[in-house]
mmCIF file of C-alpha atoms in Angstrom:
data_model
loop_
_atom_site.group_PDB
_atom_site.id
_atom_site.type_symbol
_atom_site.label_atom_id
_atom_site.label_comp_id
_atom_site.label_asym_id
_atom_site.label_seq_id
_atom_site.Cartn_x
_atom_site.Cartn_y
_atom_site.Cartn_z
ATOM 1 C CA MET S 1 39.499 -9.917 -62.691
ATOM 2 C CA LEU S 2 39.946 -10.283 -58.926
ATOM 3 C CA ASN S 3 37.760 -12.892 -57.302
ATOM 4 C CA GLU S 4 35.909 -11.893 -54.130
ATOM 5 C CA GLU S 5 38.324 -13.621 -51.748
ATOM 6 C CA ASP S 6 41.356 -11.907 -53.268
ATOM 7 C CA ALA S 7 39.552 -8.557 -53.367
ATOM 8 C CA LEU S 8 38.893 -8.764 -49.624
ATOM 9 C CA VAL S 9 42.588 -9.328 -48.902
ATOM 10 C CA VAL S 10 43.557 -6.365 -51.101
ATOM 11 C CA ASP S 11 40.926 -4.143 -49.500
ATOM 12 C CA ALA S 12 42.227 -5.055 -46.046
ATOM 13 C CA LEU S 13 45.776 -4.098 -47.021
ATOM 14 C CA GLN S 14 44.575 -0.874 -48.624
ATOM 15 C CA LEU S 15 43.359 0.105 -45.159
ATOM 16 C CA ALA S 16 46.374 -1.218 -43.229
ATOM 17 C CA PRO S 17 49.217 -2.022 -45.663
ATOM 18 C CA ARG S 18 51.593 -3.433 -43.036
ATOM 19 C CA ALA S 19 48.998 -5.184 -40.890
ATOM 20 C CA PRO S 20 50.193 -8.561 -39.513
ATOM 21 C CA TRP S 21 48.720 -11.509 -41.347
ATOM 22 C CA SER S 22 47.200 -12.613 -38.049
ATOM 23 C CA ALA S 23 45.155 -9.388 -37.939
ATOM 24 C CA VAL S 24 44.170 -9.674 -41.612
ATOM 25 C CA GLY S 25 43.113 -13.273 -41.061
ATOM 26 C CA ASP S 26 41.032 -12.332 -38.016
ATOM 27 C CA VAL S 27 39.188 -9.608 -39.921
ATOM 28 C CA LEU S 28 38.519 -11.848 -42.923
ATOM 29 C CA GLY S 29 37.770 -14.989 -40.925
ATOM 30 C CA ILE S 30 40.524 -17.018 -42.584
ATOM 31 C CA ALA S 31 43.856 -18.462 -41.508
ATOM 32 C CA PRO S 32 46.772 -15.999 -41.533
ATOM 33 C CA THR S 33 48.711 -18.324 -43.852
ATOM 34 C CA THR S 34 45.791 -18.353 -46.291
ATOM 35 C CA ALA S 35 45.682 -14.539 -46.387
ATOM 36 C CA ALA S 36 49.453 -14.373 -46.882
ATOM 37 C CA LYS S 37 49.427 -16.956 -49.696
ATOM 38 C CA ARG S 38 46.574 -15.215 -51.504
ATOM 39 C CA PHE S 39 48.330 -11.873 -51.464
ATOM 40 C CA GLN S 40 51.718 -13.329 -52.417
ATOM 41 C CA ARG S 41 50.103 -14.921 -55.468
ATOM 42 C CA LEU S 42 48.696 -11.513 -56.458
ATOM 43 C CA VAL S 43 52.141 -9.957 -56.004
ATOM 44 C CA ASP S 44 53.794 -12.691 -58.071
ATOM 45 C CA GLU S 45 51.258 -12.112 -60.863
ATOM 46 C CA GLY S 46 51.673 -8.312 -60.737
ATOM 47 C CA ILE S 47 48.035 -7.778 -59.775
ATOM 48 C CA ALA S 48 48.636 -6.102 -56.405
ATOM 49 C CA TRP S 49 51.600 -4.787 -54.441
ATOM 50 C CA VAL S 50 52.510 -2.728 -51.379
ATOM 51 C CA THR S 51 54.901 0.162 -51.867
ATOM 52 C CA ALA S 52 56.124 3.456 -50.424
ATOM 53 C CA SER S 53 55.180 6.796 -51.959
ATOM 54 C CA PRO S 54 56.284 10.365 -51.225
ATOM 55 C CA GLY S 55 54.083 12.286 -48.819
ATOM 56 C CA MET S 56 52.881 15.870 -49.086
ATOM 57 C CA VAL S 57 53.639 17.340 -45.655
ATOM 58 C CA THR S 58 53.176 20.890 -44.432
ATOM 59 C CA SER S 59 56.409 20.798 -42.418
ATOM 60 C CA SER S 60 58.532 20.055 -45.486
ATOM 61 C CA PRO S 61 58.907 21.731 -48.883
ATOM 62 C CA GLN S 62 58.638 18.465 -50.818
ATOM 63 C CA CYS S 63 56.070 18.644 -53.560
ATOM 64 C CA TYR S 64 54.532 17.118 -56.678
ATOM 65 C CA GLY S 65 54.511 18.452 -60.206
ATOM 66 C CA HIS S 66 52.587 17.304 -63.277
ATOM 67 C CA VAL S 67 54.471 17.650 -66.550
ATOM 68 C CA GLU S 68 52.706 17.358 -69.901
ATOM 69 C CA ILE S 69 55.106 16.356 -72.660
ATOM 70 C CA THR S 70 54.794 16.460 -76.417
ATOM 71 C CA CYS S 71 57.037 14.086 -78.352
ATOM 72 C CA ARG S 72 58.072 13.306 -81.884
ATOM 73 C CA SER S 73 55.399 11.158 -83.484
ATOM 74 C CA ASP S 74 57.740 8.157 -83.644
ATOM 75 C CA ALA S 75 59.051 8.452 -80.092
ATOM 76 C CA HIS S 76 56.119 8.221 -77.676
ATOM 77 C CA PHE S 77 57.008 4.846 -76.208
ATOM 78 C CA SER S 78 60.781 5.342 -76.230
ATOM 79 C CA VAL S 79 60.451 8.683 -74.443
ATOM 80 C CA ALA S 80 58.019 7.231 -71.901
ATOM 81 C CA SER S 81 60.325 4.273 -71.249
ATOM 82 C CA ALA S 82 63.368 6.520 -70.812
ATOM 83 C CA ILE S 83 61.549 8.779 -68.356
ATOM 84 C CA ALA S 84 60.158 5.790 -66.450
ATOM 85 C CA ALA S 85 63.741 4.926 -65.485
ATOM 86 C CA HIS S 86 64.075 8.235 -63.615
ATOM 87 C CA PRO S 87 63.547 7.951 -59.822
ATOM 88 C CA LEU S 88 61.858 11.376 -59.626
ATOM 89 C CA ALA S 89 59.324 10.503 -62.336
ATOM 90 C CA VAL S 90 57.041 8.535 -60.054
ATOM 91 C CA THR S 91 54.227 8.052 -62.598
ATOM 92 C CA VAL S 92 54.390 8.064 -66.410
ATOM 93 C CA GLU S 93 51.289 7.813 -68.623
ATOM 94 C CA VAL S 94 50.561 7.965 -72.356
ATOM 95 C CA ILE S 95 47.525 10.225 -72.799
ATOM 96 C CA THR S 96 45.062 11.727 -75.248
ATOM 97 C CA GLY S 97 44.794 15.449 -75.876
ATOM 98 C CA PRO S 98 47.291 18.086 -76.988
ATOM 99 C CA ALA S 99 50.146 16.445 -75.041
ATOM 100 C CA ASP S 100 51.412 12.896 -75.501
ATOM 101 C CA LEU S 101 52.637 12.028 -72.004
ATOM 102 C CA LEU S 102 51.765 13.013 -68.474
ATOM 103 C CA VAL S 103 54.551 12.634 -65.922
ATOM 104 C CA THR S 104 54.025 13.008 -62.178
ATOM 105 C CA VAL S 105 57.231 14.236 -60.569
ATOM 106 C CA GLY S 106 57.921 13.888 -56.859
ATOM 107 C CA ALA S 107 60.640 16.196 -55.592
ATOM 108 C CA ALA S 108 62.164 17.440 -52.366
ATOM 109 C CA ASP S 109 61.307 21.030 -53.222
ATOM 110 C CA LEU S 110 60.491 23.401 -56.067
ATOM 111 C CA PRO S 111 64.144 23.927 -57.149
ATOM 112 C CA THR S 112 64.521 20.151 -57.538
ATOM 113 C CA ILE S 113 61.456 19.977 -59.796
ATOM 114 C CA SER S 114 62.825 22.903 -61.814
ATOM 115 C CA HIS S 115 66.260 21.291 -62.178
ATOM 116 C CA TYR S 116 64.771 17.948 -63.165
ATOM 117 C CA VAL S 117 62.420 19.394 -65.796
ATOM 118 C CA LEU S 118 64.959 21.792 -67.317
ATOM 119 C CA HIS S 119 68.062 19.606 -67.213
ATOM 120 C CA HIS S 120 66.672 16.114 -67.637
ATOM 121 C CA LEU S 121 63.150 15.929 -69.031
ATOM 122 C CA ASP S 122 63.830 18.584 -71.653
ATOM 123 C CA GLY S 123 66.965 16.691 -72.644
ATOM 124 C CA VAL S 124 65.368 13.288 -73.268
ATOM 125 C CA ASP S 125 65.693 12.421 -76.947
ATOM 126 C CA GLY S 126 62.336 12.818 -78.670
ATOM 127 C CA VAL S 127 60.867 15.415 -76.280
ATOM 128 C CA LEU S 128 59.615 18.499 -78.157
ATOM 129 C CA SER S 129 58.075 20.545 -75.346
ATOM 130 C CA THR S 130 56.954 20.403 -71.721
ATOM 131 C CA ARG S 131 54.326 22.181 -69.629
ATOM 132 C CA THR S 132 54.591 21.969 -65.848
ATOM 133 C CA SER S 133 52.040 22.591 -63.114
ATOM 134 C CA VAL S 134 52.912 22.282 -59.436
ATOM 135 C CA VAL S 135 50.509 20.863 -56.859
ATOM 136 C CA THR S 136 49.647 23.303 -54.086
ATOM 137 C CA ARG S 137 47.522 20.878 -52.092
ATOM 138 C CA LEU S 138 46.461 17.251 -52.314
ATOM 139 C CA TYR S 139 42.901 16.520 -51.228
ATOM 140 C CA SER S 140 43.054 12.844 -52.204
ATOM 141 C CA GLU S 141 45.602 10.613 -53.884
ATOM 142 C CA GLY S 142 45.766 7.128 -55.328
ATOM 143 C CA GLY S 143 46.952 5.487 -52.134
ATOM 144 C CA SER S 144 43.620 6.356 -50.495
ATOM 145 C CA TRP S 145 41.466 4.719 -53.195
ATOM 146 C CA ARG S 146 39.901 1.435 -52.101
ATOM 147 C CA LEU S 147 38.012 -1.490 -53.531
ATOM 148 C CA ARG S 148 35.457 -1.020 -50.711
ATOM 149 C CA ARG S 149 34.530 -4.670 -50.254
ATOM 150 C CA LEU S 150 34.810 -4.966 -46.461
ATOM 151 C CA PRO S 151 31.945 -4.428 -43.989
ATOM 152 C CA ASP S 152 32.065 -1.370 -41.733
ATOM 153 C CA ALA S 153 33.160 -3.297 -38.634
ATOM 154 C CA ALA S 154 36.186 -4.728 -40.440
ATOM 155 C CA VAL S 155 37.055 -1.295 -41.838
ATOM 156 C CA ALA S 156 36.955 0.260 -38.367
ATOM 157 C CA SER S 157 39.166 -2.495 -36.954
ATOM 158 C CA LEU S 158 41.816 -2.095 -39.649
ATOM 159 C CA VAL S 159 41.758 1.703 -39.513
ATOM 160 C CA GLN S 160 42.361 1.523 -35.765
ATOM 161 C CA LEU S 161 45.168 -0.982 -36.241
ATOM 162 C CA HIS S 162 46.841 1.230 -38.840
ATOM 163 C CA ALA S 163 46.490 4.346 -36.670
ATOM 164 C CA THR S 164 48.159 2.688 -33.679
ATOM 165 C CA GLU S 165 50.997 0.927 -35.526
ATOM 166 C CA PHE S 166 53.635 3.219 -34.031
ATOM 167 C CA ALA S 167 51.766 4.374 -30.933
ATOM 168 C CA ASP S 168 54.677 3.334 -28.697
ATOM 169 C CA GLU S 169 57.235 5.362 -30.668
ATOM 170 C CA GLU S 170 58.336 8.870 -29.752
ATOM 171 C CA PRO S 171 56.597 11.566 -31.873
ATOM 172 C CA SER S 172 58.645 12.534 -34.926
ATOM 173 C CA GLN S 173 60.115 15.988 -35.059
ATOM 174 C CA PRO S 174 59.575 18.056 -38.224
ATOM 175 C CA GLY S 175 62.775 18.272 -40.188
ATOM 176 C CA GLY S 176 64.428 18.252 -43.555
ATOM 177 C CA PRO S 177 65.101 15.365 -45.920
ATOM 178 C CA PRO S 178 65.763 11.895 -44.551
ATOM 179 C CA SER S 179 69.232 10.665 -43.710
ATOM 180 C CA ASP S 180 71.130 8.297 -45.985
ATOM 181 C CA THR S 181 69.776 5.442 -43.880
ATOM 182 C CA GLY S 182 66.263 6.833 -44.257
ATOM 183 C CA LYS S 183 66.656 7.021 -48.027
ATOM 184 C CA ALA S 184 67.887 3.421 -48.090
ATOM 185 C CA ILE S 185 64.803 2.346 -46.128
ATOM 186 C CA VAL S 186 62.566 4.196 -48.608
ATOM 187 C CA GLU S 187 64.265 2.325 -51.460
ATOM 188 C CA LEU S 188 63.580 -1.026 -49.788
ATOM 189 C CA LEU S 189 59.975 -0.134 -48.988
ATOM 190 C CA THR S 190 59.363 1.029 -52.547
ATOM 191 C CA ALA S 191 60.181 -2.490 -53.703
ATOM 192 C CA ASP S 192 58.296 -4.188 -50.855
ATOM 193 C CA GLY S 193 56.206 -2.029 -48.562
ATOM 194 C CA ARG S 194 55.616 -5.004 -46.234
ATOM 195 C CA MET S 195 59.290 -5.824 -45.805
ATOM 196 C CA ALA S 196 59.869 -7.030 -42.235
ATOM 197 C CA TYR S 197 61.980 -4.909 -39.902
ATOM 198 C CA THR S 198 64.321 -7.846 -39.444
ATOM 199 C CA GLU S 199 64.995 -7.947 -43.184
ATOM 200 C CA ILE S 200 65.435 -4.163 -43.381
ATOM 201 C CA ALA S 201 67.874 -4.425 -40.487
ATOM 202 C CA GLU S 202 69.825 -7.242 -42.127
ATOM 203 C CA ARG S 203 70.109 -5.463 -45.477
ATOM 204 C CA LEU S 204 71.220 -2.152 -43.954
ATOM 205 C CA ASN S 205 73.328 -3.509 -41.088
ATOM 206 C CA LEU S 206 71.010 -2.126 -38.427
ATOM 207 C CA SER S 207 69.379 -3.608 -35.379
ATOM 208 C CA PRO S 208 65.680 -4.522 -35.836
ATOM 209 C CA THR S 209 64.805 -1.925 -33.183
ATOM 210 C CA THR S 210 66.645 0.792 -35.105
ATOM 211 C CA ALA S 211 65.068 -0.294 -38.391
ATOM 212 C CA ARG S 212 61.609 -0.035 -36.841
ATOM 213 C CA ARG S 213 62.352 3.340 -35.255
ATOM 214 C CA ARG S 214 63.754 4.815 -38.476
ATOM 215 C CA THR S 215 60.772 3.524 -40.458
ATOM 216 C CA ALA S 216 58.397 4.992 -37.900
ATOM 217 C CA GLU S 217 60.154 8.365 -38.191
ATOM 218 C CA LEU S 218 59.689 8.400 -41.966
ATOM 219 C CA LEU S 219 56.006 7.502 -41.765
ATOM 220 C CA ARG S 220 55.033 9.679 -38.821
ATOM 221 C CA SER S 221 56.805 12.703 -40.311
ATOM 222 C CA GLY S 222 54.737 12.352 -43.485
ATOM 223 C CA LEU S 223 57.811 12.183 -45.717
ATOM 224 C CA ILE S 224 56.535 8.876 -47.094
ATOM 225 C CA ARG S 225 53.428 6.745 -46.791
ATOM 226 C CA ILE S 226 52.815 3.068 -47.391
ATOM 227 C CA ARG S 227 50.089 2.180 -49.888
ATOM 228 C CA THR S 228 48.602 -0.900 -51.490
ATOM 229 C CA ASP S 229 48.061 -0.677 -55.241
ATOM 230 C CA VAL S 230 46.086 -2.944 -57.535
ATOM 231 C CA ALA S 231 46.079 -3.347 -61.311
ATOM 232 C CA ALA S 232 43.190 -1.253 -62.645
ATOM 233 C CA GLN S 233 41.965 -3.824 -65.153
ATOM 234 C CA ASP S 234 41.960 -6.634 -62.595
ATOM 235 C CA ALA S 235 40.160 -4.383 -60.118
ATOM 236 C CA GLY S 236 37.388 -3.756 -62.662
ATOM 237 C CA TRP S 237 38.201 -0.039 -63.159
ATOM 238 C CA PRO S 238 40.170 -0.048 -66.439
ATOM 239 C CA VAL S 239 39.544 3.535 -67.617
ATOM 240 C CA GLU S 240 41.612 6.386 -66.173
ATOM 241 C CA ASN S 241 40.470 9.928 -66.793
ATOM 242 C CA TYR S 242 41.888 13.351 -65.876
ATOM 243 C CA VAL S 243 39.842 16.526 -65.666
ATOM 244 C CA ARG S 244 41.218 20.039 -65.405
ATOM 245 C CA ALA S 245 38.730 22.627 -64.217
ATOM 246 C CA ASP S 246 38.435 26.275 -63.238
ATOM 247 C CA VAL S 247 36.662 27.107 -59.995
ATOM 248 C CA PRO S 248 36.164 30.523 -58.364
ATOM 249 C CA VAL S 249 38.819 30.963 -55.681
ATOM 250 C CA GLY S 250 36.203 31.525 -53.007
ATOM 251 C CA VAL S 251 34.819 27.992 -53.377
ATOM 252 C CA LEU S 252 37.965 26.227 -54.575
ATOM 253 C CA ARG S 253 38.790 24.487 -51.293
ATOM 254 C CA ALA S 254 35.234 23.338 -50.621
ATOM 255 C CA THR S 255 34.821 22.109 -54.200
ATOM 256 C CA ALA S 256 38.087 20.155 -54.100
ATOM 257 C CA GLN S 257 37.165 18.581 -50.773
ATOM 258 C CA GLN S 258 33.778 17.459 -52.064
ATOM 259 C CA LEU S 259 35.164 16.102 -55.341
ATOM 260 C CA SER S 260 37.791 14.123 -53.436
ATOM 261 C CA HIS S 261 34.995 12.044 -51.876
ATOM 262 C CA MET S 262 33.629 10.844 -55.228
ATOM 263 C CA ARG S 263 33.781 7.052 -55.560
ATOM 264 C CA GLN S 264 35.774 7.283 -58.773
ATOM 265 C CA SER S 265 38.277 9.863 -57.534
ATOM 266 C CA ARG S 266 41.920 8.794 -57.247
ATOM 267 C CA LEU S 267 43.572 12.208 -57.184
ATOM 268 C CA THR S 268 42.089 15.593 -56.385
ATOM 269 C CA ALA S 269 44.523 18.487 -56.226
ATOM 270 C CA THR S 270 44.843 22.222 -56.641
ATOM 271 C CA VAL S 271 47.671 23.372 -58.885
ATOM 272 C CA ALA S 272 49.604 26.586 -59.409
ATOM 273 C CA ALA S 273 49.406 26.823 -63.203
ATOM 274 C CA GLY S 274 46.555 26.718 -65.705
ATOM 275 C CA PRO S 275 43.162 25.530 -64.418
ATOM 276 C CA GLN S 276 43.313 25.444 -60.613
ATOM 277 C CA LEU S 277 41.751 22.016 -60.118
ATOM 278 C CA LEU S 278 43.033 18.629 -61.269
ATOM 279 C CA GLN S 279 41.158 15.382 -60.744
ATOM 280 C CA SER S 280 42.086 11.849 -61.773
ATOM 281 C CA SER S 281 39.455 9.124 -61.694
ATOM 282 C CA TRP S 282 39.181 5.415 -62.330
ATOM 283 C CA LEU S 283 36.070 4.471 -64.289
ATOM 284 C CA GLN S 284 34.535 1.189 -65.355
ATOM 285 C CA THR S 285 33.689 2.272 -68.929
ATOM 286 C CA VAL S 286 34.592 5.146 -71.260
ATOM 287 C CA GLU S 287 30.914 6.089 -71.327
ATOM 288 C CA GLU S 288 31.207 7.131 -67.677
ATOM 289 C CA VAL S 289 33.501 10.057 -68.566
ATOM 290 C CA HIS S 290 30.622 12.366 -69.448
ATOM 291 C CA ARG S 291 28.269 10.920 -66.862
ATOM 292 C CA MET S 292 30.819 11.796 -64.188
ATOM 293 C CA GLU S 293 31.236 15.297 -65.636
ATOM 294 C CA LEU S 294 27.470 15.769 -65.612
ATOM 295 C CA SER S 295 27.376 14.779 -61.961
ATOM 296 C CA MET S 296 30.189 17.213 -61.177
ATOM 297 C CA ALA S 297 28.404 20.033 -63.006
ATOM 298 C CA GLU S 298 25.097 19.367 -61.248
ATOM 299 C CA GLN S 299 26.709 19.393 -57.817
ATOM 300 C CA HIS S 300 29.075 22.309 -58.533
ATOM 301 C CA PRO S 301 27.482 24.787 -60.959
ATOM 302 C CA GLN S 302 30.445 27.174 -60.679
ATOM 303 C CA LEU S 303 32.910 24.517 -61.857
ATOM 304 C CA GLN S 304 33.985 24.842 -65.501
ATOM 305 C CA ILE S 305 35.750 21.883 -67.072
ATOM 306 C CA VAL S 306 38.551 23.155 -69.291
ATOM 307 C CA GLU S 307 40.241 19.946 -70.381
ATOM 308 C CA ARG S 308 39.677 16.201 -70.208
ATOM 309 C CA ILE S 309 42.362 13.581 -70.728
ATOM 310 C CA LEU S 310 42.096 9.810 -71.142
ATOM 311 C CA VAL S 311 45.044 7.588 -70.259
ATOM 312 C CA LEU S 312 45.877 5.275 -73.148
ATOM 313 C CA ARG S 313 48.549 3.344 -71.271
ATOM 314 C CA VAL S 314 50.248 3.485 -67.911
ATOM 315 C CA ILE S 315 54.002 2.995 -68.213
ATOM 316 C CA LYS S 316 54.796 3.551 -64.554
ATOM 317 C CA ARG S 317 52.655 4.119 -61.497
ATOM 318 C CA MET S 318 54.202 5.373 -58.268
ATOM 319 C CA GLY S 319 57.519 3.624 -58.858
ATOM 320 C CA ARG S 320 56.082 0.422 -60.395
ATOM 321 C CA LEU S 321 56.748 -0.284 -64.066
ATOM 322 C CA ILE S 322 53.468 -1.403 -65.644
ATOM 323 C CA GLY S 323 53.226 -3.833 -68.530
ATOM 324 C CA ALA S 324 50.838 -3.706 -71.474
ATOM 325 C CA ASP S 325 48.425 -5.896 -69.487
ATOM 326 C CA GLY S 326 48.227 -3.258 -66.756
ATOM 327 C CA ARG S 327 50.094 -5.387 -64.232
ATOM 328 C CA ALA S 328 53.300 -4.602 -62.330
ATOM 329 C CA ALA S 329 56.381 -5.666 -64.263
ATOM 330 C CA GLY S 330 59.249 -4.122 -62.288
ATOM 331 C CA VAL S 331 60.160 -1.342 -59.907
ATOM 332 C CA VAL S 332 62.276 1.820 -60.000
ATOM 333 C CA PRO S 333 63.058 2.816 -56.396
ATOM 334 C CA ILE S 334 61.755 6.306 -55.617
ATOM 335 C CA ASN S 335 64.226 8.987 -54.551
ATOM 336 C CA ILE S 336 62.712 12.471 -54.596
ATOM 337 C CA TRP S 337 65.566 14.060 -52.673
ATOM 338 C CA ASP S 338 68.533 13.595 -55.007
ATOM 339 C CA ASP S 339 68.425 14.532 -58.682
ATOM 340 C CA THR S 340 71.401 12.379 -59.536
ATOM 341 C CA LEU S 341 70.635 11.523 -63.151
ATOM 342 C CA CYS S 342 73.741 11.328 -65.279
ATOM 343 C CA ASP S 343 74.047 12.394 -68.928
ATOM 344 C CA ALA S 344 73.283 8.829 -69.980
ATOM 345 C CA GLY S 345 69.778 9.252 -68.571
ATOM 346 C CA ARG S 346 68.979 12.177 -70.812
#
């Protein structure tokens, strides 16, 4: 379990993932080197990490899909491990319910999701069937979830710092997928979302100024975002729960917006297949599953829960391979733009 000092550092980086250690130290009232050492220890132990994740932007067709997979009874873990090696499969979870696995797919567009599901997921040895739903809108996602340990003044300071990180850069123009250099930067930031511009420049043979400008373009365009993740068990929220619900179309947007503000909510989305609403939550105990549903029903009488899913084990979360202890154990760089899996990956 995180101690209070470590939790404050993580919370600060959840608000401003690339904040200078000097700013983090000022907010927390500690030396910058102390803040840096605390977080590096958490990274080394797999408890917390900063990474890049695909964005959902209105100026681009890139999108998310959720694929429920049924497997042979003897192949759950082998199938999950094989899929976790795929760059487009950003999150892989073993679940309860009629399906065995839930895979979150990030893709450049709908045809890429279709190609990946039909030509790669369906071909993984041990997969019996798949059911895909495509996200139409994200109201909240895991990168926005916080420990909420900091006082309001510190939160405001870090939010302002994060908002002005690239204030001196030219506004990004809406466009298509990133360049090859942009994709290489995404790969580096997936592994280390706090990687310095000087190191990015050195690895990609760029000038530091160009590395900063290209990174700013990716972030300001919404193609990617930087997020700070924490191991659920160490954060004190070890139970992950999904709810699928039907809501009348007339109140769907308002309902999704309100549910996205729930303390437990990690993901709130509308989807284009099956029940229109999908919500993922982190809970402190299994008992809270029905207490949360009761709260949802009391606040939204028109909401009808159709399906509930508990996560038995996370194999991969937003590019990070997760060990049996719930901690980060490796990384598969995210690339949602190129479905380049070879036959060996099937």
